[in-house]
Amino acid sequence: QCCCVTESRQQQQLTITPIDSLTTMSAHHLTPSRLIILCCLGILLVILPTTLIHSHPLVSSIRASDDDSKVSAAETTRVPEAGVNSATVSSSQKSAKNPKLVAIAELRHKQPEYATDLGVLREAMTKGLFERDESSEWEWDPDIGKTTPQLIKLRGYPVEVHEVTTRDGYNLILHRIPRKKGQDEKRKGAALLQHGLVDSSSTWANNFQDQSLAFRLYSHGLDVWLSNIRGNFYSNSSTKYKPTSDDFWNFSWDEHALIDVPTVVEYIAQVLEKEGVDVKQDKIHYVGHSQGTTMAFGAFSHPSTKKFMDEHVASFTALAPVVYPAHVGGLIRALSIIHFDKFVNLFGHGEFLLSTHVLEWLLPHLCETLPMSLCRTIVCSITGCNMPSVNETRIPVYVSYTPAGTSVKNMAHWARMVLTNRFEMYDYGSAKANMEHYGVPEPPEYDVSQISVPMSLFYGGQDTLAVVPDVEALIKNLNPAYVKTTKFFPSWGHLDFTWGFTHEVTDEVLKFIGGFLE
């Protein structure tokens, strides 16, 4: 079990405080000793990963290659003395012993966006320009670091990459496993799969053909679309802002729900209509996990989007749904204890954890270097330790896609919701600021009782994020006429619903969606 170690001054002995216990503390119980524990947690989640990154051999190699290229560039541009036939030394000649480092150095100079060590590292991993640690106790998996389209192709499926721009300028990337009307006799309908917090489309395709939900839906006749919300690795650009600016990260799941989701649904409907699909009859089946369900509950209930969503979506499958997070544990609970939302309103926005975009690529390689137990601890500290349906030998694969990025504002939104236990819009910190944004002093609530699309909900007994009493509170507030299925898995944790290799959930999802296709 994950834990922090602190010293008691009175008893002069070490006390082991489980993280699960820490995350159940309320704000008014935040004593000095517990504040020290929170500092330990902060060091674990922020400082330690950054230190490991900068000490990683691959980073050192990149720095060395950059130094070589700088020396070579200086020698190449040196003006020869009169009468001397000077030979220049190119970077490729100087570093001929390691062609991969040459390629990394070329990335540095040809593409300004990779101007930092960590930026080059990210791209180097994408291109396979890294060396494996042969002494690792993990068995190397060729799926590590593969993009979603690469994973889909490796499994033998067709793949398309689509881009759609939201009305506020964010470019969203969609990955499609296509079954097109008139070209595929097996086509029965279309499904949109939406990932959760700090996740990406890879979560639906990171296992094998008979395991990942995306592939199983395709094998049952569905035209499968995998969405990526603003701010994650794939959807990391905008027509208005650069990702390095705080303005780019000025969003929370409100924007995901009220802008990203409707934009993606509308785009898919337009593509299908061009391909000859009657989108009024052949509606989209929405499947969400974790925050992907939060976004849907918001989109299906908010007055500005409800009518549009009802017209275009046939069903809604909620895996590990999170709406009322009163009992949530882990990092989000810790952020709520320190009133993280207040810090954000005081000091501004940005990307949550500056190393997020690096961690998503480096964690699998750290897992090669670190003991298995420590690698599992890193995952446990964020998602919980109960993952009975997850193949632990593939953890390096899974963590090579996550965390995939989010905003400070989004995490502040979640932290505030834990304290209020309200399914509400972002709180701007004062009655005056809320009045400016909403016209009311308190952030408005989403009314889930207004949802009128057929739903199925699946949740686990060991989930520390979609906790059983919170899910039950959600089900109680939904209109029972539209809750078609609820299924409880006593031993399952949060990530079993996407990373799991067994068929319990995917069979239930196929059964639910299949009822609309007959």
Coordinates of C-alpha atoms in Angstrom, one line a residue:
Q1 CA 0.0 0.0 0.0
C2 CA 1.3 3.5 -0.8
C3 CA 2.2 5.5 2.2
C4 CA 4.2 8.5 3.5
V5 CA 6.6 8.3 6.5
T6 CA 6.7 11.1 9.1
E7 CA 8.3 11.5 12.5
S8 CA 6.3 12.1 15.6
R9 CA 8.2 14.6 17.8
Q10 CA 6.4 13.5 21.0
Q11 CA 7.0 9.8 20.6
Q12 CA 10.2 10.1 18.6
Q13 CA 9.2 7.2 16.3
L14 CA 8.3 6.7 12.8
T15 CA 4.6 6.6 12.0
I16 CA 3.3 5.1 8.8
T17 CA 0.3 7.0 7.4
P18 CA -1.5 5.2 4.6
I19 CA -2.4 7.5 1.7
D20 CA -5.9 6.0 1.8
S21 CA -6.2 7.4 5.3
L22 CA -4.7 10.7 4.4
T23 CA -7.2 11.3 1.6
T24 CA -10.1 10.9 4.0
M25 CA -9.0 13.8 6.1
S26 CA -11.3 16.9 5.9
A27 CA -10.0 20.4 5.6
H28 CA -10.6 21.3 9.3
H29 CA -8.5 18.3 10.3
L30 CA -5.4 19.7 8.6
T31 CA -3.0 19.7 11.5
P32 CA 0.7 20.7 11.1
S33 CA 1.7 17.0 11.1
R34 CA -0.7 16.2 8.3
L35 CA 0.5 19.3 6.4
I36 CA 4.0 17.7 6.5
I37 CA 2.5 14.5 5.1
L38 CA 0.9 16.5 2.3
C39 CA 4.3 18.0 1.6
C40 CA 5.7 14.4 1.4
L41 CA 3.0 13.6 -1.1
G42 CA 3.8 16.7 -3.2
I43 CA 7.5 15.7 -3.3
L44 CA 6.5 12.2 -4.4
L45 CA 4.2 13.4 -7.2
V46 CA 6.1 16.5 -8.5
I47 CA 9.8 16.8 -7.4
L48 CA 10.8 13.1 -7.5
P49 CA 9.6 12.5 -11.0
T50 CA 11.3 15.6 -12.2
T51 CA 14.6 14.6 -10.6
L52 CA 14.3 11.1 -12.1
I53 CA 13.7 12.7 -15.5
H54 CA 16.8 14.9 -15.4
S55 CA 19.0 12.0 -14.1
H56 CA 17.8 9.5 -16.7
P57 CA 20.5 8.3 -19.0
L58 CA 18.5 9.2 -22.1
V59 CA 18.4 12.9 -21.1
S60 CA 22.1 12.8 -20.5
S61 CA 22.6 11.3 -23.9
I62 CA 20.5 14.0 -25.5
R63 CA 22.5 16.7 -23.7
A64 CA 25.7 15.1 -24.9
S65 CA 24.5 14.9 -28.5
D66 CA 23.5 18.6 -28.3
D67 CA 26.9 19.6 -27.1
D68 CA 28.5 17.6 -29.9
S69 CA 26.3 19.3 -32.5
K70 CA 27.1 22.7 -31.1
V71 CA 30.9 22.0 -31.3
S72 CA 30.4 20.7 -34.8
A73 CA 28.4 23.7 -35.9
A74 CA 31.1 26.0 -34.6
E75 CA 33.8 24.1 -36.5
T76 CA 31.7 24.1 -39.6
T77 CA 31.2 27.8 -39.7
R78 CA 34.8 28.6 -38.8
V79 CA 36.5 30.8 -41.5
P80 CA 39.7 29.0 -42.7
E81 CA 43.0 30.9 -42.5
A82 CA 44.4 32.1 -45.8
G83 CA 46.3 29.5 -47.7
V84 CA 45.0 26.7 -45.5
N85 CA 42.7 24.0 -46.9
S86 CA 40.7 23.4 -43.8
A87 CA 38.4 20.4 -43.5
T88 CA 35.1 20.9 -41.6
V89 CA 33.6 18.4 -39.4
S90 CA 29.9 17.8 -39.7
S91 CA 27.7 16.7 -36.7
S92 CA 26.9 13.4 -38.5
Q93 CA 30.7 12.7 -38.9
K94 CA 31.5 13.7 -35.3
S95 CA 28.7 11.5 -33.9
A96 CA 28.9 8.7 -36.4
K97 CA 29.3 6.2 -33.6
N98 CA 25.7 6.8 -32.5
P99 CA 23.4 7.6 -35.4
K100 CA 20.4 7.8 -33.1
L101 CA 21.9 10.7 -31.2
V102 CA 22.7 12.4 -34.5
A103 CA 19.0 12.2 -35.4
I104 CA 18.1 13.7 -32.0
A105 CA 20.6 16.5 -32.6
E106 CA 19.0 17.2 -36.0
L107 CA 15.6 17.4 -34.3
R108 CA 17.1 20.1 -32.0
H109 CA 18.2 22.4 -34.9
K110 CA 15.5 21.7 -37.5
Q111 CA 12.4 22.0 -35.4
P112 CA 12.3 25.0 -32.9
E113 CA 9.4 23.5 -31.0
Y114 CA 11.8 20.8 -29.7
A115 CA 14.3 23.4 -28.5
T116 CA 14.5 22.0 -24.9
D117 CA 16.0 18.8 -23.7
L118 CA 12.6 17.5 -22.6
G119 CA 10.9 18.6 -25.8
V120 CA 13.5 16.6 -27.8
L121 CA 13.1 13.7 -25.5
R122 CA 9.4 13.6 -26.2
E123 CA 9.9 13.6 -29.9
A124 CA 12.9 11.2 -29.8
M125 CA 10.7 8.6 -28.0
T126 CA 8.0 9.1 -30.7
K127 CA 10.5 8.3 -33.4
G128 CA 12.1 5.4 -31.5
L129 CA 15.4 7.2 -30.9
F130 CA 16.1 5.7 -27.5
E131 CA 18.0 2.7 -26.2
R132 CA 16.6 0.0 -24.0
D133 CA 18.0 -0.8 -20.5
E134 CA 18.9 -4.5 -20.9
S135 CA 19.3 -4.9 -17.2
S136 CA 15.6 -4.1 -16.5
E137 CA 13.4 -6.6 -14.7
W138 CA 10.6 -5.6 -17.0
E139 CA 10.2 -7.5 -20.3
W140 CA 10.4 -5.0 -23.1
D141 CA 7.1 -4.5 -24.9
P142 CA 7.1 -3.2 -28.5
D143 CA 3.8 -1.3 -27.8
I144 CA 5.6 1.1 -25.5
G145 CA 5.4 4.7 -26.8
K146 CA 3.3 3.8 -29.8
T147 CA 0.6 6.3 -30.9
T148 CA -3.0 5.3 -31.1
P149 CA -3.0 5.0 -34.9
Q150 CA 0.1 2.9 -34.6
L151 CA -1.5 0.6 -32.1
I152 CA -4.6 0.2 -34.3
K153 CA -2.5 -0.6 -37.3
L154 CA -0.4 -3.1 -35.4
R155 CA -3.6 -5.0 -34.5
G156 CA -4.5 -5.2 -38.2
Y157 CA -7.3 -2.6 -38.4
P158 CA -7.8 0.4 -40.7
V159 CA -7.3 3.8 -39.1
E160 CA -8.0 7.4 -40.0
V161 CA -6.9 10.6 -38.2
H162 CA -9.4 13.6 -38.2
E163 CA -9.1 17.1 -36.9
V164 CA -11.9 19.4 -35.9
T165 CA -11.6 23.0 -34.5
T166 CA -13.9 24.1 -31.7
R167 CA -15.6 27.5 -31.8
D168 CA -13.0 28.9 -29.3
G169 CA -10.1 27.7 -31.4
Y170 CA -8.9 24.4 -30.0
N171 CA -7.9 21.7 -32.5
L172 CA -9.2 18.3 -31.4
I173 CA -7.8 15.1 -32.8
L174 CA -10.0 12.1 -33.5
H175 CA -8.8 8.6 -34.3
R176 CA -11.2 6.4 -36.3
I177 CA -11.5 2.7 -37.0
P178 CA -13.8 3.1 -39.9
R179 CA -16.7 1.1 -41.1
K180 CA -18.2 3.2 -43.9
K181 CA -21.8 2.9 -45.2
G182 CA -21.8 1.4 -48.7
Q183 CA -18.2 0.1 -48.4
D184 CA -18.6 -2.2 -45.4
E185 CA -21.5 -4.7 -45.3
K186 CA -20.9 -5.4 -41.6
R187 CA -21.5 -1.8 -40.5
K188 CA -24.2 -1.5 -37.9
G189 CA -23.7 1.9 -36.4
A190 CA -21.2 4.4 -34.9
A191 CA -19.6 4.6 -31.5
L192 CA -17.8 7.5 -29.9
L193 CA -15.4 6.6 -27.0
Q194 CA -14.3 9.4 -24.7
H195 CA -11.3 9.0 -22.3
G196 CA -11.1 10.3 -18.8
L197 CA -8.9 12.8 -16.8
V198 CA -5.2 13.1 -18.0
D199 CA -5.9 10.2 -20.5
S200 CA -6.1 9.9 -24.3
S201 CA -7.6 7.8 -27.1
S202 CA -4.9 5.2 -26.5
T203 CA -6.7 3.9 -23.4
W204 CA -9.3 2.3 -25.7
A205 CA -6.7 0.5 -27.9
N206 CA -3.7 -0.4 -25.6
N207 CA -4.5 -4.1 -25.3
F208 CA -5.2 -6.8 -27.9
Q209 CA -8.0 -7.5 -30.4
D210 CA -10.1 -9.5 -28.1
Q211 CA -9.5 -7.2 -25.1
S212 CA -9.7 -3.5 -25.9
L213 CA -13.2 -2.1 -26.2
A214 CA -12.4 -0.2 -29.4
F215 CA -11.5 -3.4 -31.2
R216 CA -14.4 -5.4 -29.8
L217 CA -16.9 -2.7 -30.8
Y218 CA -15.4 -2.7 -34.3
S219 CA -15.6 -6.5 -34.6
H220 CA -19.3 -6.3 -33.8
G221 CA -19.9 -3.9 -36.7
L222 CA -19.4 -0.5 -35.1
D223 CA -17.7 2.5 -36.8
V224 CA -15.4 3.5 -33.9
W225 CA -14.3 7.0 -33.1
L226 CA -11.8 7.8 -30.4
S227 CA -11.8 11.4 -29.2
N228 CA -9.1 13.5 -27.5
I229 CA -10.1 16.5 -25.5
R230 CA -8.3 19.9 -25.5
G231 CA -5.0 19.9 -23.6
N232 CA -4.0 16.2 -23.9
F233 CA -1.1 15.0 -25.9
Y234 CA -2.9 14.8 -29.2
S235 CA -5.2 17.9 -29.0
N236 CA -2.4 20.2 -27.9
S237 CA -2.8 23.1 -30.3
S238 CA -5.0 26.1 -30.9
T239 CA -5.7 28.7 -33.6
K240 CA -5.5 31.4 -30.9
Y241 CA -2.9 30.4 -28.3
K242 CA 0.3 28.6 -28.0
P243 CA 0.4 25.7 -25.5
T244 CA 3.2 27.5 -23.6
S245 CA 0.8 30.3 -22.7
D246 CA -1.5 30.3 -19.7
D247 CA -4.4 31.4 -21.9
F248 CA -4.2 28.0 -23.7
W249 CA -4.9 26.3 -20.4
N250 CA -7.8 28.5 -19.2
F251 CA -10.3 25.7 -19.3
S252 CA -11.9 23.0 -17.1
W253 CA -14.2 20.1 -17.8
D254 CA -17.0 22.7 -18.3
E255 CA -15.4 23.5 -21.7
H256 CA -14.9 19.8 -22.4
A257 CA -18.6 19.2 -21.7
L258 CA -20.2 22.2 -23.3
I259 CA -17.8 22.7 -26.3
D260 CA -15.6 19.7 -27.0
V261 CA -18.2 17.0 -26.8
P262 CA -20.8 18.7 -28.9
T263 CA -18.1 19.8 -31.4
V264 CA -16.9 16.2 -31.8
V265 CA -20.5 14.8 -32.1
E266 CA -21.4 17.4 -34.7
Y267 CA -18.3 16.6 -36.7
I268 CA -18.8 12.9 -36.7
A269 CA -22.5 13.4 -37.7
Q270 CA -21.3 15.6 -40.6
V271 CA -18.8 13.0 -41.8
L272 CA -21.3 10.2 -41.6
E273 CA -23.9 12.2 -43.4
K274 CA -21.5 12.8 -46.3
E275 CA -20.9 9.0 -46.4
G276 CA -24.7 8.4 -46.8
V277 CA -25.7 7.7 -43.3
D278 CA -29.1 9.0 -42.1
V279 CA -27.8 10.5 -38.9
K280 CA -31.4 11.2 -37.6
Q281 CA -32.0 7.4 -37.5
D282 CA -28.5 6.1 -37.2
K283 CA -27.4 8.0 -34.1
I284 CA -24.1 7.8 -32.3
H285 CA -23.5 5.6 -29.2
Y286 CA -21.4 7.5 -26.6
V287 CA -19.1 5.6 -24.3
G288 CA -17.2 7.5 -21.6
H289 CA -14.8 6.6 -18.8
S290 CA -14.3 8.6 -15.6
Q291 CA -14.2 12.3 -16.6
G292 CA -15.4 11.2 -20.0
T293 CA -18.7 10.4 -18.2
T294 CA -18.6 13.7 -16.3
M295 CA -18.4 15.6 -19.6
A296 CA -21.4 13.6 -21.0
F297 CA -23.6 14.1 -17.9
G298 CA -22.9 17.8 -18.3
A299 CA -23.5 17.9 -22.0
F300 CA -26.7 15.8 -21.8
S301 CA -28.2 17.9 -19.0
H302 CA -27.1 21.6 -19.7
P303 CA -29.8 23.7 -21.4
S304 CA -27.3 24.9 -24.1
T305 CA -26.4 21.4 -25.3
K306 CA -29.1 19.0 -24.2
K307 CA -31.4 19.3 -27.3
F308 CA -28.5 18.9 -29.7
M309 CA -27.1 15.8 -27.8
D310 CA -30.5 14.2 -27.7
E311 CA -30.9 14.6 -31.4
H312 CA -27.5 13.0 -32.2
V313 CA -26.8 10.4 -29.5
A314 CA -28.7 7.1 -29.3
S315 CA -27.2 5.7 -26.0
F316 CA -24.8 6.6 -23.2
T317 CA -22.5 4.1 -21.5
A318 CA -20.8 5.3 -18.3
L319 CA -17.8 3.4 -17.1
A320 CA -16.6 4.3 -13.6
P321 CA -18.9 7.5 -13.6
V322 CA -17.8 10.5 -11.6
V323 CA -20.3 13.2 -10.8
Y324 CA -20.6 13.6 -7.0
P325 CA -17.0 13.2 -5.7
A326 CA -17.6 13.4 -1.9
H327 CA -15.7 10.2 -1.2
V328 CA -13.0 10.5 -3.9
G329 CA -9.5 9.6 -2.8
G330 CA -6.0 10.0 -4.2
L331 CA -4.5 13.2 -5.6
I332 CA -7.8 15.0 -6.1
R333 CA -8.7 14.5 -2.4
A334 CA -5.3 15.9 -1.4
L335 CA -5.8 19.0 -3.6
S336 CA -9.2 19.6 -2.0
I337 CA -7.7 19.4 1.5
I338 CA -5.3 22.3 0.7
H339 CA -8.0 24.3 -1.1
F340 CA -6.2 24.1 -4.3
D341 CA -8.9 26.1 -6.1
K342 CA -8.1 29.1 -3.9
F343 CA -4.5 29.0 -5.0
V344 CA -5.5 28.9 -8.6
N345 CA -7.8 32.0 -8.3
L346 CA -4.9 33.8 -6.7
F347 CA -2.0 32.8 -8.8
G348 CA -3.5 32.0 -12.2
H349 CA -3.7 29.1 -14.6
G350 CA -1.4 26.9 -16.7
E351 CA -0.7 23.3 -17.4
F352 CA -1.1 21.0 -14.4
L353 CA 2.4 19.7 -13.5
L354 CA 4.8 21.2 -15.9
S355 CA 6.4 17.7 -16.4
T356 CA 3.1 16.0 -17.5
H357 CA 4.0 16.0 -21.2
V358 CA 7.3 14.5 -20.4
L359 CA 6.1 12.0 -17.9
E360 CA 3.7 10.5 -20.4
W361 CA 6.7 9.5 -22.5
L362 CA 9.3 8.8 -19.8
L363 CA 7.4 6.8 -17.2
P364 CA 7.6 3.5 -19.1
H365 CA 11.4 4.0 -19.4
L366 CA 11.6 4.9 -15.7
C367 CA 9.6 1.7 -15.0
E368 CA 12.4 -0.2 -16.8
T369 CA 14.9 1.4 -14.4
L370 CA 12.9 1.3 -11.2
P371 CA 11.9 -1.8 -9.2
M372 CA 8.5 -3.1 -10.2
S373 CA 7.1 -2.3 -6.7
L374 CA 8.0 1.4 -7.1
C375 CA 6.5 1.6 -10.5
R376 CA 3.3 0.1 -9.3
T377 CA 3.4 2.6 -6.4
I378 CA 3.5 5.5 -8.8
V379 CA 0.4 4.2 -10.5
C380 CA -1.3 3.3 -7.3
S381 CA -0.9 6.8 -5.8
I382 CA -3.0 8.2 -8.6
T383 CA -5.6 5.5 -9.5
G384 CA -5.7 3.1 -6.5
C385 CA -4.0 -0.2 -6.1
N386 CA -6.9 -2.6 -6.9
M387 CA -6.6 -3.6 -10.6
P388 CA -7.5 -7.3 -10.7
S389 CA -8.3 -7.2 -14.4
V390 CA -5.2 -5.4 -15.4
N391 CA -2.1 -7.2 -16.8
E392 CA 0.6 -5.7 -14.7
T393 CA 3.4 -6.8 -17.2
R394 CA 2.0 -4.1 -19.5
I395 CA 2.1 -1.3 -17.0
P396 CA 5.0 0.3 -18.9
V397 CA 2.8 0.3 -22.0
Y398 CA -0.1 1.9 -20.3
V399 CA 2.0 4.6 -18.6
S400 CA 3.6 5.5 -21.9
Y401 CA 0.3 7.1 -22.8
T402 CA -0.7 8.7 -19.5
P403 CA -0.7 11.2 -17.9
A404 CA -1.6 12.9 -21.2
G405 CA -2.1 16.4 -19.9
T406 CA -4.7 18.7 -18.4
S407 CA -5.0 22.2 -16.9
V408 CA -4.5 23.6 -13.4
K409 CA -8.0 25.1 -13.7
N410 CA -9.5 21.7 -14.4
M411 CA -7.8 20.1 -11.3
A412 CA -9.0 23.1 -9.3
H413 CA -12.6 22.5 -10.5
W414 CA -12.4 18.9 -9.3
A415 CA -10.8 19.9 -5.9
R416 CA -13.7 22.4 -5.3
M417 CA -16.3 19.7 -6.2
V418 CA -14.9 17.4 -3.6
L419 CA -15.5 20.0 -1.0
T420 CA -19.0 21.0 -2.1
N421 CA -20.2 17.6 -3.4
R422 CA -22.1 19.5 -6.0
F423 CA -22.2 18.8 -9.7
E424 CA -21.5 22.4 -10.5
M425 CA -19.7 24.6 -12.9
Y426 CA -16.3 26.1 -12.2
D427 CA -16.3 28.4 -9.1
Y428 CA -14.5 31.6 -9.8
G429 CA -13.9 32.2 -6.1
S430 CA -16.2 35.1 -5.3
A431 CA -19.8 36.1 -5.7
K432 CA -18.7 39.0 -7.9
A433 CA -16.6 36.9 -10.2
N434 CA -19.4 34.3 -10.5
M435 CA -21.9 37.0 -11.3
E436 CA -19.7 38.2 -14.1
H437 CA -19.5 34.7 -15.6
Y438 CA -22.9 33.3 -14.8
G439 CA -25.2 36.1 -13.7
V440 CA -25.6 34.4 -10.3
P441 CA -23.4 34.5 -7.1
E442 CA -22.9 30.7 -6.9
P443 CA -21.8 28.5 -9.8
P444 CA -24.8 26.8 -11.5
E445 CA -25.4 23.1 -11.0
Y446 CA -25.9 20.6 -13.8
D447 CA -29.3 18.9 -13.2
V448 CA -28.7 15.2 -14.1
S449 CA -32.4 14.4 -13.6
Q450 CA -33.1 16.2 -16.9
I451 CA -31.1 13.7 -18.9
S452 CA -33.3 11.8 -21.4
V453 CA -31.0 9.5 -23.3
P454 CA -30.9 5.7 -22.5
M455 CA -28.0 5.0 -20.1
S456 CA -26.0 2.1 -18.7
L457 CA -23.7 2.6 -15.7
F458 CA -20.9 0.3 -14.6
Y459 CA -18.8 0.8 -11.4
G460 CA -16.4 -1.1 -9.2
G461 CA -16.2 -1.8 -5.5
Q462 CA -12.4 -1.0 -5.2
D463 CA -12.5 2.3 -7.2
T464 CA -11.1 5.3 -5.2
L465 CA -12.3 7.8 -7.8
A466 CA -15.7 6.6 -8.8
V467 CA -16.5 5.5 -5.3
V468 CA -19.6 3.3 -4.6
P469 CA -21.7 5.7 -2.4
D470 CA -21.0 8.6 -4.9
V471 CA -22.1 6.4 -7.9
E472 CA -25.2 5.3 -6.0
A473 CA -26.0 9.0 -5.2
L474 CA -25.8 9.7 -9.0
I475 CA -28.0 6.8 -9.9
K476 CA -30.6 8.0 -7.4
N477 CA -30.7 11.4 -9.0
L478 CA -31.1 10.2 -12.5
N479 CA -34.5 9.7 -14.2
P480 CA -35.1 6.0 -13.7
A481 CA -37.0 5.8 -17.0
Y482 CA -33.7 6.3 -18.8
V483 CA -31.4 4.1 -16.6
K484 CA -31.5 0.9 -18.6
T485 CA -28.6 -1.0 -16.9
T486 CA -26.5 -0.7 -13.8
K487 CA -23.7 -3.3 -13.1
F488 CA -21.5 -3.5 -10.0
F489 CA -18.1 -5.3 -10.1
P490 CA -17.1 -5.7 -6.4
S491 CA -13.4 -6.3 -7.0
W492 CA -12.8 -3.8 -9.8
G493 CA -10.8 -0.6 -9.5
H494 CA -10.9 2.6 -11.7
L495 CA -8.6 1.4 -14.5
D496 CA -10.0 -2.1 -14.9
F497 CA -12.7 -0.5 -17.1
T498 CA -10.2 0.6 -19.7
W499 CA -7.0 -1.3 -19.2
G500 CA -8.6 -4.6 -18.2
F501 CA -8.1 -7.6 -20.4
T502 CA -11.1 -9.6 -19.4
H503 CA -14.5 -9.5 -21.0
E504 CA -16.9 -8.8 -18.1
V505 CA -17.4 -5.1 -19.0
T506 CA -16.9 -5.2 -22.7
D507 CA -19.5 -8.0 -23.0
E508 CA -22.0 -5.8 -21.0
V509 CA -21.3 -2.8 -23.2
L510 CA -21.7 -4.8 -26.4
K511 CA -25.0 -6.2 -25.1
F512 CA -26.3 -2.8 -24.2
I513 CA -25.4 -1.1 -27.5
G514 CA -26.3 -4.2 -29.5
G515 CA -29.9 -3.8 -28.3
F516 CA -30.1 -0.6 -30.3
L517 CA -28.6 -2.2 -33.4
E518 CA -31.1 -5.1 -33.8

